[in-house]
Amino acid sequence: MAHTLLLAEPSLTIQRVVQLTFASEDIDVVVVTEGSEAMALAVRLHPDVVLADVSLGLHSGYEVALFVRNHPALQDVRVVLLSGAFERVDHGRASDVGCDLVLTKPFDPVKLLAEVKGLLRPQPQGRAVVEAPAVEPVPEPSLGARPPVQPAPVVPAPIRERGP
């Protein structure tokens, strides 16, 4: 049975990373860029997980999470808030709106996959907001890249004495 992940994210880069992360999984990714779109689509799709950026414009990820939590048909939907590395996350508000997890971008795709799969497993009653630690991305080597060349040490020429 395929699962559905609804991603509310304005960044095309993050959208693509998430799509690629779940491409070989039994998880369909549906992408929107605004909170209002996420709320409308959540009712129609009834996704298993919603990933929502905290800064979505008109309706923030917090508002999306609150909408999902308060909608009677969406009570079982898991909600993950995404924040940028330099965005301040209001953990009290995240807890109040009932999100399940906060992830900081950039995130490790393997970690994201593991977290989402963990949320898809049956959960005990009650929700606790958990902040996943930020993971520094490992830069990929570019094709043809060479290690920097170290300059050779400067060796002074021997001093010759001149005779009379």
Coordinates of N, CA, C and O in Angstrom, one line a residue:
M1 N 0.8 -1.2 0.0 CA 0.0 0.0 0.0 C 0.9 1.2 0.0 O 1.7 1.4 0.9
A2 N 0.7 2.1 -1.0 CA 1.5 3.3 -1.1 C 1.0 4.3 0.0 O -0.2 4.4 0.3
H3 N 2.0 5.0 0.5 CA 1.7 6.1 1.4 C 1.8 7.4 0.7 O 2.4 7.5 -0.4
T4 N 1.2 8.5 1.2 CA 1.2 9.8 0.6 C 1.9 10.8 1.5 O 1.5 10.9 2.7
L5 N 2.8 11.5 1.0 CA 3.5 12.6 1.8 C 3.1 13.9 1.1 O 3.4 14.1 -0.1
L6 N 2.6 14.8 1.8 CA 2.2 16.2 1.3 C 3.3 17.1 1.7 O 3.5 17.3 2.9
L7 N 4.0 17.7 0.8 CA 5.1 18.7 1.1 C 4.7 20.1 0.8 O 4.3 20.4 -0.4
A8 N 4.7 20.9 1.8 CA 4.4 22.4 1.6 C 5.7 23.1 1.7 O 6.1 23.3 2.9
E9 N 6.3 23.4 0.6 CA 7.7 24.0 0.6 C 7.9 24.9 -0.5 O 7.7 24.5 -1.7
P10 N 8.3 26.2 -0.3 CA 8.5 27.1 -1.4 C 9.8 26.9 -2.2 O 9.9 27.3 -3.3
S11 N 10.8 26.3 -1.6 CA 12.1 26.1 -2.2 C 12.1 25.0 -3.2 O 11.8 23.8 -2.9
L12 N 12.4 25.3 -4.5 CA 12.4 24.2 -5.5 C 13.5 23.2 -5.2 O 13.4 22.0 -5.5
T13 N 14.6 23.7 -4.6 CA 15.7 22.7 -4.3 C 15.3 21.7 -3.2 O 15.5 20.5 -3.4
I14 N 14.6 22.2 -2.2 CA 14.1 21.3 -1.1 C 13.1 20.4 -1.7 O 13.0 19.2 -1.4
Q15 N 12.2 20.9 -2.5 CA 11.2 20.1 -3.2 C 11.8 18.9 -3.9 O 11.4 17.7 -3.8
R16 N 12.8 19.2 -4.7 CA 13.5 18.2 -5.5 C 14.2 17.2 -4.6 O 14.2 16.0 -4.9
V17 N 14.9 17.6 -3.6 CA 15.6 16.7 -2.7 C 14.6 15.7 -2.0 O 14.8 14.5 -2.0
V18 N 13.4 16.3 -1.6 CA 12.4 15.4 -1.0 C 11.9 14.4 -2.0 O 11.7 13.2 -1.8
Q19 N 11.6 14.9 -3.2 CA 11.1 14.0 -4.3 C 12.1 12.9 -4.6 O 11.7 11.7 -4.7
L20 N 13.4 13.2 -4.7 CA 14.4 12.2 -5.0 C 14.6 11.3 -3.8 O 14.8 10.1 -4.0
T21 N 14.4 11.8 -2.6 CA 14.6 10.9 -1.4 C 13.6 9.8 -1.4 O 13.9 8.7 -1.0
F22 N 12.4 10.1 -1.8 CA 11.3 9.1 -1.7 C 11.0 8.4 -3.1 O 10.0 7.7 -3.2
A23 N 11.8 8.7 -4.1 CA 11.5 8.2 -5.5 C 11.5 6.7 -5.5 O 10.7 6.1 -6.2
S24 N 12.3 6.0 -4.8 CA 12.4 4.5 -4.8 C 11.6 3.9 -3.7 O 11.7 2.7 -3.4
E25 N 10.8 4.7 -3.0 CA 10.1 4.2 -1.8 C 8.6 4.1 -2.2 O 8.2 4.6 -3.2
D26 N 7.8 3.4 -1.4 CA 6.4 3.3 -1.6 C 5.7 4.5 -1.0 O 4.7 4.3 -0.2
I27 N 6.2 5.6 -1.3 CA 5.7 6.9 -0.7 C 5.5 7.9 -1.9 O 6.5 8.3 -2.5
D28 N 4.3 8.3 -2.2 CA 4.1 9.3 -3.2 C 4.2 10.7 -2.6 O 3.6 11.0 -1.5
V29 N 5.0 11.6 -3.3 CA 5.2 12.9 -2.8 C 4.3 13.9 -3.6 O 4.4 13.9 -4.9
V30 N 3.5 14.7 -3.0 CA 2.7 15.7 -3.6 C 3.2 17.0 -3.1 O 3.3 17.2 -1.9
V31 N 3.5 17.9 -4.0 CA 4.2 19.2 -3.6 C 3.2 20.4 -3.8 O 2.6 20.5 -4.9
V32 N 3.2 21.3 -2.8 CA 2.5 22.6 -3.0 C 3.5 23.6 -2.4 O 4.4 23.3 -1.7
T33 N 3.3 24.9 -2.7 CA 4.2 25.9 -2.3 C 3.6 26.9 -1.2 O 4.3 27.7 -0.7
E34 N 2.3 26.7 -1.0 CA 1.6 27.6 0.0 C 0.8 26.8 1.0 O 0.3 25.7 0.7
G35 N 0.7 27.4 2.2 CA 0.0 26.8 3.3 C -1.5 26.6 3.0 O -2.0 25.5 3.3
S36 N -2.1 27.5 2.3 CA -3.5 27.4 2.0 C -3.7 26.2 1.0 O -4.7 25.5 1.1
E37 N -2.8 26.0 0.1 CA -2.9 24.9 -0.8 C -2.8 23.6 -0.1 O -3.4 22.6 -0.3
A38 N -1.8 23.6 0.9 CA -1.6 22.4 1.7 C -2.9 22.0 2.5 O -3.2 20.8 2.6
M39 N -3.5 23.0 3.1 CA -4.7 22.7 3.9 C -5.8 22.2 3.0 O -6.5 21.2 3.4
A40 N -6.1 22.8 1.8 CA -7.1 22.3 0.9 C -6.8 20.9 0.4 O -7.7 20.0 0.4
L41 N -5.6 20.7 0.0 CA -5.2 19.4 -0.5 C -5.2 18.3 0.6 O -5.5 17.1 0.3
A42 N -4.9 18.6 1.8 CA -4.8 17.6 2.9 C -6.2 17.0 3.1 O -6.3 15.8 3.3
V43 N -7.3 17.8 3.0 CA -8.6 17.3 3.1 C -9.0 16.4 2.0 O -9.6 15.3 2.2
R44 N -8.6 16.7 0.8 CA -8.9 15.9 -0.4 C -8.1 14.6 -0.4 O -8.5 13.5 -0.8
L45 N -6.7 14.7 -0.1 CA -5.8 13.6 -0.3 C -5.8 12.7 1.0 O -5.5 11.5 0.8
H46 N -6.0 13.3 2.1 CA -5.8 12.6 3.4 C -4.4 11.9 3.4 O -4.3 10.7 3.4
P47 N -3.3 12.7 3.4 CA -1.9 12.2 3.3 C -1.6 11.5 4.6 O -2.2 11.7 5.7
D48 N -0.6 10.6 4.6 CA -0.1 10.0 5.8 C 0.8 10.9 6.6 O 0.8 10.9 7.8
V49 N 1.5 11.8 5.9 CA 2.5 12.7 6.5 C 2.4 14.0 5.8 O 2.3 14.1 4.6
V50 N 2.5 15.1 6.5 CA 2.6 16.5 6.0 C 3.9 17.0 6.4 O 4.2 17.1 7.6
L51 N 4.7 17.5 5.5 CA 6.0 18.2 5.8 C 5.7 19.7 5.4 O 5.3 19.9 4.2
A52 N 5.7 20.6 6.3 CA 5.4 22.0 6.0 C 6.5 22.9 6.5 O 6.9 22.9 7.7
D53 N 6.9 23.8 5.6 CA 7.9 24.8 6.0 C 7.3 25.8 7.0 O 6.1 26.2 6.8
V54 N 8.0 26.2 8.0 CA 7.4 27.2 8.9 C 7.1 28.5 8.3 O 6.3 29.3 8.8
S55 N 7.8 28.9 7.2 CA 7.7 30.2 6.6 C 7.1 30.0 5.2 O 7.8 30.0 4.2
L56 N 5.8 29.8 5.1 CA 5.1 29.6 3.8 C 4.4 30.8 3.3 O 3.8 30.7 2.2
G57 N 4.5 31.9 3.9 CA 3.8 33.1 3.3 C 2.5 33.4 4.1 O 2.5 33.5 5.3
L58 N 1.4 33.3 3.4 CA 0.1 33.7 4.0 C -0.2 32.8 5.1 O -0.7 33.2 6.2
H59 N -0.1 31.5 5.0 CA -0.4 30.5 6.0 C 0.9 29.7 6.3 O 1.4 29.0 5.5
S60 N 1.4 29.9 7.5 CA 2.7 29.2 7.9 C 2.5 27.7 8.1 O 1.4 27.2 8.2
G61 N 3.7 27.1 8.3 CA 3.6 25.6 8.6 C 2.9 25.4 10.0 O 2.3 24.4 10.1
Y62 N 3.1 26.3 10.9 CA 2.4 26.2 12.2 C 0.8 26.2 11.9 O 0.1 25.4 12.5
E63 N 0.4 27.0 11.0 CA -1.1 27.1 10.8 C -1.5 25.8 10.0 O -2.6 25.3 10.3
V64 N -0.7 25.3 9.2 CA -1.0 24.0 8.5 C -1.1 22.9 9.5 O -2.1 22.1 9.5
A65 N -0.2 22.8 10.4 CA -0.2 21.8 11.5 C -1.4 21.9 12.3 O -2.1 20.9 12.6
L66 N -1.8 23.2 12.7 CA -3.0 23.4 13.5 C -4.2 22.9 12.8 O -5.1 22.3 13.4
F67 N -4.3 23.3 11.5 CA -5.4 22.9 10.7 C -5.6 21.4 10.7 O -6.7 20.8 10.8
V68 N -4.5 20.7 10.4 CA -4.5 19.2 10.3 C -4.9 18.6 11.7 O -5.8 17.7 11.7
R69 N -4.4 19.1 12.8 CA -4.7 18.6 14.1 C -6.2 18.9 14.4 O -6.8 18.0 15.1
N70 N -6.8 20.0 14.0 CA -8.2 20.3 14.3 C -9.2 19.7 13.4 O -10.4 19.8 13.7
H71 N -8.8 19.2 12.2 CA -9.7 18.7 11.3 C -10.1 17.3 11.7 O -9.2 16.4 11.8
P72 N -11.4 17.0 11.9 CA -11.8 15.7 12.4 C -11.3 14.5 11.5 O -11.0 13.4 12.0
A73 N -11.2 14.7 10.2 CA -10.8 13.6 9.3 C -9.3 13.4 9.2 O -8.9 12.5 8.6
L74 N -8.6 14.3 9.8 CA -7.1 14.3 9.6 C -6.4 14.0 10.9 O -5.2 14.2 11.0
Q75 N -7.1 13.5 11.9 CA -6.5 13.3 13.2 C -5.3 12.3 13.2 O -4.4 12.5 14.0
D76 N -5.2 11.4 12.3 CA -4.1 10.4 12.2 C -3.0 10.9 11.4 O -2.0 10.1 11.3
V77 N -3.1 12.0 10.7 CA -2.0 12.5 9.9 C -0.8 13.0 10.7 O -1.0 13.8 11.6
R78 N 0.4 12.6 10.4 CA 1.6 13.1 11.1 C 2.1 14.4 10.4 O 2.0 14.5 9.2
V79 N 2.6 15.3 11.2 CA 3.0 16.6 10.8 C 4.4 16.9 11.2 O 4.8 16.7 12.3
V80 N 5.2 17.2 10.2 CA 6.6 17.6 10.4 C 6.8 19.0 9.9 O 6.5 19.4 8.8
L81 N 7.4 19.9 10.8 CA 7.7 21.2 10.4 C 9.1 21.3 9.9 O 10.0 20.7 10.5
L82 N 9.4 22.0 8.9 CA 10.7 22.2 8.3 C 11.1 23.7 8.6 O 10.3 24.6 8.3
S83 N 12.3 23.9 9.0 CA 12.8 25.3 9.2 C 14.2 25.4 8.6 O 14.9 24.4 8.6
G84 N 14.5 26.6 8.2 CA 15.8 26.9 7.7 C 16.8 26.9 8.8 O 16.5 27.1 10.0
A85 N 18.1 26.7 8.5 CA 19.1 26.7 9.5 C 19.2 28.0 10.3 O 19.5 28.0 11.5
F86 N 18.8 29.1 9.7 CA 18.8 30.4 10.4 C 17.4 30.9 10.8 O 17.3 32.1 11.3
E87 N 16.4 30.1 10.7 CA 15.1 30.5 11.1 C 14.9 30.0 12.6 O 15.2 28.9 12.9
R88 N 14.3 30.9 13.3 CA 14.0 30.5 14.7 C 12.7 29.7 14.8 O 11.7 30.1 14.3
V89 N 12.8 28.6 15.4 CA 11.6 27.7 15.6 C 11.0 28.0 17.0 O 11.8 28.0 18.0
D90 N 9.8 28.2 17.0 CA 9.0 28.4 18.3 C 8.6 27.0 18.7 O 7.5 26.5 18.3
H91 N 9.4 26.4 19.6 CA 9.1 25.0 20.0 C 7.8 24.9 20.8 O 7.1 23.9 20.7
G92 N 7.5 25.9 21.6 CA 6.2 26.0 22.3 C 5.0 26.0 21.4 O 4.1 25.2 21.5
R93 N 5.1 26.8 20.4 CA 4.1 26.9 19.4 C 4.0 25.6 18.6 O 2.9 25.1 18.3
A94 N 5.1 25.0 18.2 CA 5.1 23.7 17.5 C 4.4 22.6 18.3 O 3.7 21.8 17.8
S95 N 4.7 22.6 19.6 CA 4.0 21.7 20.5 C 2.5 21.9 20.6 O 1.7 21.0 20.5
D96 N 2.2 23.2 20.7 CA 0.8 23.6 20.8 C -0.1 23.2 19.6 O -1.2 22.9 19.7
V97 N 0.6 23.3 18.4 CA -0.2 23.0 17.2 C -0.1 21.5 16.9 O -0.7 21.0 15.9
G98 N 0.6 20.7 17.7 CA 0.6 19.3 17.5 C 1.5 18.7 16.5 O 1.2 17.6 16.0
C99 N 2.6 19.3 16.2 CA 3.5 18.7 15.2 C 4.2 17.6 15.9 O 4.4 17.5 17.1
D100 N 4.6 16.6 15.0 CA 5.3 15.4 15.5 C 6.8 15.6 15.6 O 7.5 14.9 16.3
L101 N 7.3 16.4 14.7 CA 8.8 16.5 14.5 C 9.1 17.9 13.9 O 8.4 18.4 13.1
V102 N 10.3 18.4 14.2 CA 10.8 19.6 13.6 C 12.2 19.2 13.0 O 13.0 18.7 13.7
L103 N 12.3 19.5 11.7 CA 13.6 19.2 11.0 C 14.2 20.5 10.5 O 13.5 21.4 10.0
T104 N 15.5 20.6 10.7 CA 16.2 21.8 10.2 C 16.8 21.6 8.9 O 17.5 20.5 8.7
K105 N 16.6 22.5 7.9 CA 17.2 22.4 6.6 C 18.6 23.1 6.6 O 18.8 24.0 7.4
P106 N 19.6 22.6 5.9 CA 19.5 21.4 5.1 C 19.5 20.2 6.0 O 20.2 20.1 7.0
F107 N 18.8 19.1 5.5 CA 18.8 17.9 6.3 C 19.4 16.8 5.4 O 19.5 16.9 4.2
D108 N 19.8 15.7 6.1 CA 20.3 14.6 5.4 C 19.2 13.8 4.9 O 18.3 13.4 5.7
P109 N 19.1 13.5 3.6 CA 18.0 12.8 3.0 C 17.8 11.4 3.7 O 16.6 11.0 3.8
V110 N 18.9 10.7 4.0 CA 18.7 9.4 4.7 C 18.0 9.6 6.0 O 17.2 8.8 6.4
K111 N 18.4 10.6 6.8 CA 17.7 10.9 8.1 C 16.2 11.2 7.8 O 15.4 10.8 8.6
L112 N 15.9 12.0 6.8 CA 14.5 12.4 6.5 C 13.8 11.1 6.2 O 12.6 10.9 6.7
L113 N 14.3 10.2 5.4 CA 13.6 9.0 5.0 C 13.4 8.2 6.3 O 12.3 7.7 6.5
A114 N 14.4 8.0 7.2 CA 14.2 7.3 8.4 C 13.1 7.9 9.3 O 12.3 7.2 9.9
E115 N 13.1 9.2 9.4 CA 12.2 9.9 10.3 C 10.7 9.7 9.8 O 9.8 9.4 10.5
V116 N 10.5 9.8 8.4 CA 9.2 9.7 7.9 C 8.7 8.2 8.0 O 7.6 8.0 8.4
K117 N 9.6 7.3 7.7 CA 9.2 5.9 7.9 C 8.9 5.6 9.3 O 8.0 4.8 9.6
G118 N 9.6 6.2 10.3 CA 9.3 6.0 11.7 C 7.9 6.6 12.0 O 7.1 6.0 12.8
L119 N 7.5 7.7 11.4 CA 6.2 8.3 11.6 C 5.1 7.4 11.0 O 3.9 7.5 11.4
L120 N 5.4 6.7 10.0 CA 4.4 5.8 9.3 C 4.1 4.6 10.1 O 3.0 4.0 9.9
R121 N 4.9 4.2 11.1 CA 4.6 3.1 11.9 C 3.5 3.5 12.9 O 3.4 4.7 13.3
P122 N 2.8 2.5 13.4 CA 1.7 2.9 14.4 C 2.4 3.6 15.6 O 3.4 3.2 16.1
Q123 N 1.7 4.6 16.1 CA 2.2 5.5 17.2 C 1.4 5.3 18.4 O 0.2 5.2 18.3
P124 N 2.0 5.4 19.6 CA 1.2 5.4 20.8 C 0.4 6.7 20.9 O 0.7 7.7 20.2
Q125 N -0.6 6.7 21.7 CA -1.4 7.9 21.9 C -0.5 9.0 22.5 O 0.4 8.8 23.3
G126 N -0.9 10.3 22.2 CA -0.1 11.4 22.7 C 1.0 11.8 21.8 O 1.6 10.9 21.2
R127 N 1.3 13.0 21.6 CA 2.4 13.5 20.7 C 3.4 14.3 21.5 O 3.0 15.1 22.3
A128 N 4.6 14.1 21.1 CA 5.7 14.9 21.7 C 6.5 15.5 20.6 O 6.8 14.7 19.6
V129 N 6.8 16.8 20.6 CA 7.6 17.4 19.5 C 9.0 17.0 19.8 O 9.5 17.2 20.9
V130 N 9.6 16.5 18.7 CA 11.0 16.2 18.8 C 11.8 17.0 17.8 O 11.3 17.1 16.6
E131 N 12.9 17.5 18.1 CA 13.7 18.2 17.2 C 14.9 17.3 16.8 O 15.7 16.9 17.6
A132 N 14.9 17.1 15.5 CA 16.0 16.3 14.9 C 17.2 17.2 14.8 O 17.1 18.3 14.4
P133 N 18.4 16.7 15.2 CA 19.6 17.6 15.1 C 19.9 17.9 13.6 O 19.7 17.1 12.7
A134 N 20.4 19.1 13.4 CA 20.8 19.5 12.0 C 22.0 18.7 11.6 O 22.9 18.4 12.4
V135 N 22.1 18.3 10.4 CA 23.2 17.5 9.9 C 23.8 18.4 8.8 O 23.2 18.8 7.9
E136 N 25.1 18.6 8.9 CA 25.8 19.3 7.9 C 25.9 18.5 6.6 O 26.3 17.3 6.7
P137 N 25.5 19.0 5.5 CA 25.6 18.2 4.3 C 27.0 18.0 3.8 O 27.9 18.8 4.1
V138 N 27.3 16.8 3.3 CA 28.6 16.5 2.8 C 28.7 17.0 1.3 O 27.9 16.6 0.5
P139 N 29.6 17.9 1.0 CA 29.7 18.4 -0.4 C 30.1 17.2 -1.3 O 30.9 16.4 -1.0
E140 N 29.4 17.2 -2.4 CA 29.7 16.2 -3.4 C 30.9 16.7 -4.2 O 31.0 17.8 -4.6
P141 N 31.9 15.8 -4.5 CA 33.0 16.2 -5.4 C 32.5 16.5 -6.8 O 31.7 15.8 -7.3
S142 N 33.1 17.5 -7.4 CA 32.7 17.9 -8.7 C 33.6 17.1 -9.7 O 34.7 16.7 -9.3
L143 N 33.1 16.8 -10.9 CA 33.8 16.0 -11.8 C 35.1 16.8 -12.2 O 35.1 18.0 -12.4
G144 N 36.2 16.1 -12.3 CA 37.4 16.7 -12.7 C 38.1 17.6 -11.6 O 39.0 18.3 -11.8
A145 N 37.5 17.5 -10.4 CA 38.1 18.4 -9.3 C 39.4 17.8 -8.9 O 39.6 16.6 -8.8
R146 N 40.4 18.6 -8.7 CA 41.7 18.2 -8.2 C 42.0 18.8 -6.9 O 41.5 19.9 -6.6
P147 N 42.8 18.1 -6.1 CA 43.1 18.7 -4.8 C 44.0 20.0 -5.1 O 44.7 20.1 -6.1
P148 N 43.9 20.9 -4.2 CA 44.7 22.2 -4.4 C 46.2 21.8 -4.4 O 46.7 21.0 -3.7
V149 N 46.9 22.5 -5.3 CA 48.3 22.3 -5.4 C 49.0 23.2 -4.3 O 48.8 24.4 -4.2
Q150 N 49.9 22.6 -3.6 CA 50.7 23.3 -2.6 C 51.9 23.8 -3.2 O 52.6 23.1 -3.9
P151 N 52.3 25.1 -3.0 CA 53.5 25.6 -3.7 C 54.7 25.0 -3.0 O 54.7 24.6 -1.9
A152 N 55.7 24.8 -3.9 CA 57.0 24.2 -3.4 C 57.6 25.2 -2.4 O 57.5 26.5 -2.6
P153 N 58.3 24.7 -1.4 CA 59.0 25.7 -0.4 C 60.1 26.4 -1.2 O 60.7 25.9 -2.1
V154 N 60.2 27.7 -0.7 CA 61.3 28.5 -1.3 C 62.6 28.2 -0.6 O 62.7 28.3 0.6
V155 N 63.6 27.8 -1.4 CA 64.9 27.5 -0.8 C 65.9 28.5 -1.3 O 66.0 28.7 -2.5
P156 N 66.5 29.3 -0.4 CA 67.4 30.3 -0.9 C 68.6 29.7 -1.6 O 69.1 28.6 -1.2
A157 N 69.1 30.4 -2.6 CA 70.3 30.0 -3.3 C 71.5 30.1 -2.4 O 71.6 31.0 -1.6
P158 N 72.5 29.2 -2.6 CA 73.7 29.3 -1.7 C 74.4 30.6 -2.0 O 74.4 31.1 -3.1
I159 N 75.0 31.2 -1.0 CA 75.7 32.4 -1.1 C 77.2 32.1 -1.5 O 77.8 31.3 -0.9
R160 N 77.6 32.7 -2.6 CA 79.0 32.5 -3.0 C 79.9 33.7 -2.6 O 79.5 34.8 -2.7
E161 N 81.0 33.3 -2.2 CA 81.9 34.4 -1.8 C 82.8 34.8 -3.0 O 83.2 34.0 -3.8
R162 N 83.0 36.1 -3.1 CA 83.9 36.5 -4.2 C 85.3 36.7 -3.6 O 85.5 37.3 -2.6
G163 N 86.2 36.3 -4.4 CA 87.6 36.5 -4.0 C 88.2 37.8 -4.3 O 87.6 38.6 -5.0
P164 N 89.4 38.1 -3.8 CA 90.0 39.4 -4.1 C 90.5 39.6 -5.5 O 90.7 39.1 -6.3

